[in-house]
Short mmCIF file of C-alpha atoms and ligand atoms in Angstrom, two decimals:
data_model
loop_
_atom_site.label_atom_id
_atom_site.label_comp_id
_atom_site.label_asym_id
_atom_site.label_seq_id
_atom_site.Cartn_x
_atom_site.Cartn_y
_atom_site.Cartn_z
CA MET D 27 46.23 -140.38 -12.95
CA ALA D 28 49.52 -141.99 -12.11
CA SER D 29 52.69 -140.50 -12.94
CA ILE D 30 55.26 -142.15 -11.06
CA GLU D 31 57.94 -139.85 -11.29
CA ARG D 32 61.79 -138.90 -9.62
CA THR D 33 63.18 -136.22 -8.54
CA LEU D 34 67.12 -134.75 -7.03
CA VAL D 35 66.64 -133.82 -3.34
CA LEU D 36 70.55 -132.48 -1.82
CA VAL D 37 70.40 -132.45 2.03
CA LYS D 38 73.74 -129.50 1.05
CA PRO D 39 76.48 -128.42 3.37
CA ASP D 40 74.63 -126.99 5.96
CA GLY D 41 71.49 -129.71 6.89
CA VAL D 42 74.85 -132.66 6.40
CA ARG D 43 76.97 -129.98 9.05
CA ARG D 44 73.69 -129.76 11.42
CA GLY D 45 72.94 -133.58 11.15
CA LEU D 46 70.33 -133.28 9.82
CA VAL D 47 70.25 -136.60 7.20
CA GLY D 48 68.23 -138.16 9.34
CA GLU D 49 65.69 -135.49 9.39
CA VAL D 50 64.96 -134.98 6.05
CA ILE D 51 65.31 -139.23 4.89
CA ARG D 52 62.95 -139.41 7.60
CA ARG D 53 60.75 -135.93 6.04
CA ILE D 54 60.53 -138.25 2.78
CA GLU D 55 60.62 -141.29 4.10
CA THR D 56 57.25 -141.23 5.62
CA LYS D 57 55.43 -139.28 3.38
CA GLY D 58 55.60 -142.47 1.39
CA TYR D 59 58.56 -141.66 -1.24
CA GLU D 60 61.25 -144.15 -1.59
CA ILE D 61 64.84 -144.08 -2.17
CA SER D 62 66.21 -145.70 -4.25
CA GLU D 63 69.98 -144.01 -4.66
CA LEU D 64 71.98 -141.76 -2.01
CA LYS D 65 75.26 -140.88 -1.82
CA LEU D 66 77.40 -138.99 -0.49
CA ILE D 67 79.42 -135.73 -2.67
CA VAL D 68 83.19 -134.56 -2.30
CA PRO D 69 81.85 -130.64 -3.50
CA THR D 70 83.75 -129.76 -7.04
CA ARG D 71 83.51 -126.06 -8.50
CA GLU D 72 82.51 -127.83 -11.66
CA LEU D 73 80.15 -129.23 -10.51
CA PHE D 74 77.75 -127.47 -8.47
CA ALA D 75 78.60 -124.18 -11.14
CA THR D 76 76.56 -126.48 -13.75
CA HIS D 77 74.67 -127.76 -11.09
CA TYR D 78 73.73 -123.83 -10.74
CA ALA D 79 74.27 -122.93 -13.76
CA GLU D 80 70.61 -121.01 -14.13
CA HIS D 81 72.16 -118.06 -11.66
CA GLU D 82 75.44 -117.72 -13.40
CA GLY D 83 75.88 -113.46 -13.40
CA LYS D 84 73.12 -113.34 -10.90
CA PRO D 85 74.43 -111.64 -7.13
CA PHE D 86 74.86 -114.32 -5.14
CA PHE D 87 75.73 -116.72 -8.10
CA GLU D 88 79.30 -116.77 -6.92
CA PRO D 89 78.15 -116.99 -2.58
CA LEU D 90 75.93 -120.35 -4.12
CA LEU D 91 79.62 -121.77 -4.51
CA GLU D 92 81.14 -120.77 -1.98
CA PHE D 93 78.30 -122.61 -0.25
CA MET D 94 78.00 -125.41 -1.78
CA LEU D 95 81.90 -125.76 -1.43
CA SER D 96 82.02 -125.44 2.03
CA GLY D 97 81.25 -128.77 3.06
CA PRO D 98 79.45 -132.43 1.66
CA SER D 99 76.08 -132.84 0.78
CA VAL D 100 74.45 -135.91 0.38
CA ALA D 101 72.09 -136.97 -2.62
CA ILE D 102 69.05 -138.63 -3.31
CA ILE D 103 66.70 -140.23 -5.43
CA ALA D 104 63.31 -139.71 -4.50
CA GLN D 105 60.91 -142.14 -6.20
CA GLY D 106 57.04 -141.38 -5.84
CA ASN D 107 53.22 -140.37 -7.78
CA ARG D 108 54.37 -136.44 -8.38
CA VAL D 109 57.22 -136.39 -5.90
CA ILE D 110 58.74 -133.45 -7.50
CA GLU D 111 56.06 -130.96 -6.68
CA GLY D 112 55.30 -133.01 -3.21
CA PHE D 113 58.59 -132.95 -2.64
CA ARG D 114 59.12 -128.92 -3.03
CA LYS D 115 56.33 -128.78 -0.64
CA LEU D 116 57.31 -131.26 1.82
CA ALA D 117 60.88 -128.20 1.74
CA GLY D 118 59.41 -125.09 1.82
CA THR D 119 59.86 -121.98 0.15
CA THR D 120 63.32 -121.03 -0.86
CA ASP D 121 63.67 -118.06 2.05
CA PRO D 122 63.36 -119.91 5.50
CA THR D 123 61.36 -117.29 6.90
CA VAL D 124 58.42 -116.85 5.30
CA ALA D 125 58.42 -120.91 4.51
CA GLU D 126 55.53 -122.48 6.53
CA PRO D 127 56.03 -124.33 10.50
CA GLY D 128 55.62 -128.01 9.10
CA THR D 129 58.25 -127.74 6.07
CA ILE D 130 61.82 -128.71 5.93
CA ARG D 131 62.68 -125.54 5.64
CA GLY D 132 59.71 -123.55 7.26
CA ASP D 133 61.08 -126.06 11.16
CA LEU D 134 64.74 -126.20 10.37
CA ALA D 135 66.21 -123.07 9.11
CA ARG D 136 66.79 -119.45 9.36
CA ASP D 137 67.86 -116.19 7.29
CA GLN D 138 71.59 -116.13 8.50
CA GLY D 139 72.11 -112.54 7.32
CA THR D 140 74.77 -114.12 4.65
CA LYS D 141 74.54 -112.73 1.73
CA VAL D 142 73.19 -116.21 0.19
CA VAL D 143 70.67 -118.19 1.41
CA GLN D 144 71.06 -122.12 3.68
CA ASN D 145 67.91 -123.69 3.06
CA ILE D 146 69.39 -126.84 4.22
CA VAL D 147 67.90 -129.02 0.47
CA HIS D 148 67.65 -128.94 -2.28
CA GLY D 149 64.43 -129.85 -4.59
CA SER D 150 64.41 -130.89 -8.66
CA ASP D 151 61.38 -128.04 -10.31
CA SER D 152 60.65 -129.72 -12.76
CA VAL D 153 60.79 -132.97 -14.65
CA GLU D 154 63.54 -131.30 -16.68
CA SER D 155 65.73 -130.67 -14.34
CA ALA D 156 65.15 -133.41 -12.37
CA ASN D 157 66.79 -135.70 -15.60
CA ARG D 158 69.04 -133.32 -16.33
CA GLU D 159 70.58 -133.32 -12.08
CA ILE D 160 70.28 -136.57 -12.15
CA ALA D 161 72.45 -137.67 -14.74
CA ILE D 162 74.74 -134.93 -12.87
CA PHE D 163 74.78 -135.83 -9.13
CA PHE D 164 74.93 -139.68 -10.29
CA PRO D 165 76.56 -139.89 -13.92
CA GLU D 166 76.60 -143.73 -13.58
CA LEU D 167 72.29 -144.17 -14.06
CA ASN D 168 71.38 -144.77 -17.76
CA SER D 169 68.41 -142.97 -18.68
CA LYS D 170 65.76 -145.73 -16.64
CA GLY D 171 67.33 -144.80 -13.56
CA HIS D 172 68.98 -148.36 -13.10
P1 DAT E 206 65.07 -122.81 -4.85
O1 DAT E 206 66.90 -123.69 -4.11
O2 DAT E 206 64.54 -123.32 -3.91
O3 DAT E 206 64.79 -123.64 -6.16
P2 DAT E 206 66.23 -121.10 -6.40
O4 DAT E 206 66.32 -121.98 -7.47
O5 DAT E 206 65.76 -120.20 -6.37
O6 DAT E 206 65.89 -121.84 -5.12
O7 DAT E 206 68.13 -120.43 -5.49
C1 DAT E 206 68.73 -122.35 -5.27
C2 DAT E 206 69.32 -121.38 -4.25
O8 DAT E 206 69.87 -120.38 -4.18
C3 DAT E 206 68.42 -121.30 -3.43
O9 DAT E 206 67.87 -123.03 -2.04
C4 DAT E 206 68.77 -120.15 -2.12
C5 DAT E 206 69.89 -119.19 -2.99
N1 DAT E 206 69.29 -117.56 -3.86
C6 DAT E 206 68.20 -117.95 -3.98
N2 DAT E 206 67.54 -117.22 -4.71
C7 DAT E 206 68.63 -116.28 -3.44
C8 DAT E 206 68.31 -114.49 -3.52
N3 DAT E 206 68.12 -113.85 -4.06
N4 DAT E 206 69.63 -114.23 -3.08
C9 DAT E 206 70.22 -114.95 -1.51
N5 DAT E 206 70.57 -116.33 -1.31
C10 DAT E 206 69.36 -116.94 -3.12
MG1 MG E 207 66.30 -124.20 -8.01
#
């Protein structure tokens, strides 16, 4: 059944620093998803504290914010049938050591021994998260995404 969705993808500071923006875009596009918006994000603490509010109070929350503030990210809205689940599969599981080869995290990231896991990309985990996160990074779009 057709279920056209949008998801919020971030190429995080480690991915931008390592020159992997094009590689992430290539994987989204070659899978067949459409890129409907894309921009460079100059980070603020407020922006990423809001984005990662679900993790507030966890031991890795402060290291996570510090990491997200360490350089620019690239924010992308990818669109397609079941793209939310589809991009999470392309990204691979959170821990890059166990992420499957063939995935972005499995192919391009490894455990650095840092307090926060650095794993190249973020992808929304549900329709509700996608709507919330798209509004955070693309406040200029209306609820239909235009
Ligand atoms: P995901 O990015 O796969 O949705 P998440 O939302 O649980 O994972 O966590 C956000 C990010 O925080 C994740 O990409 C890497 C980091 N992280 C998650 N759990 C962690 C942990 N136990 N220790 C260190 N960093 C962690
Ligand atoms: Mg998450």
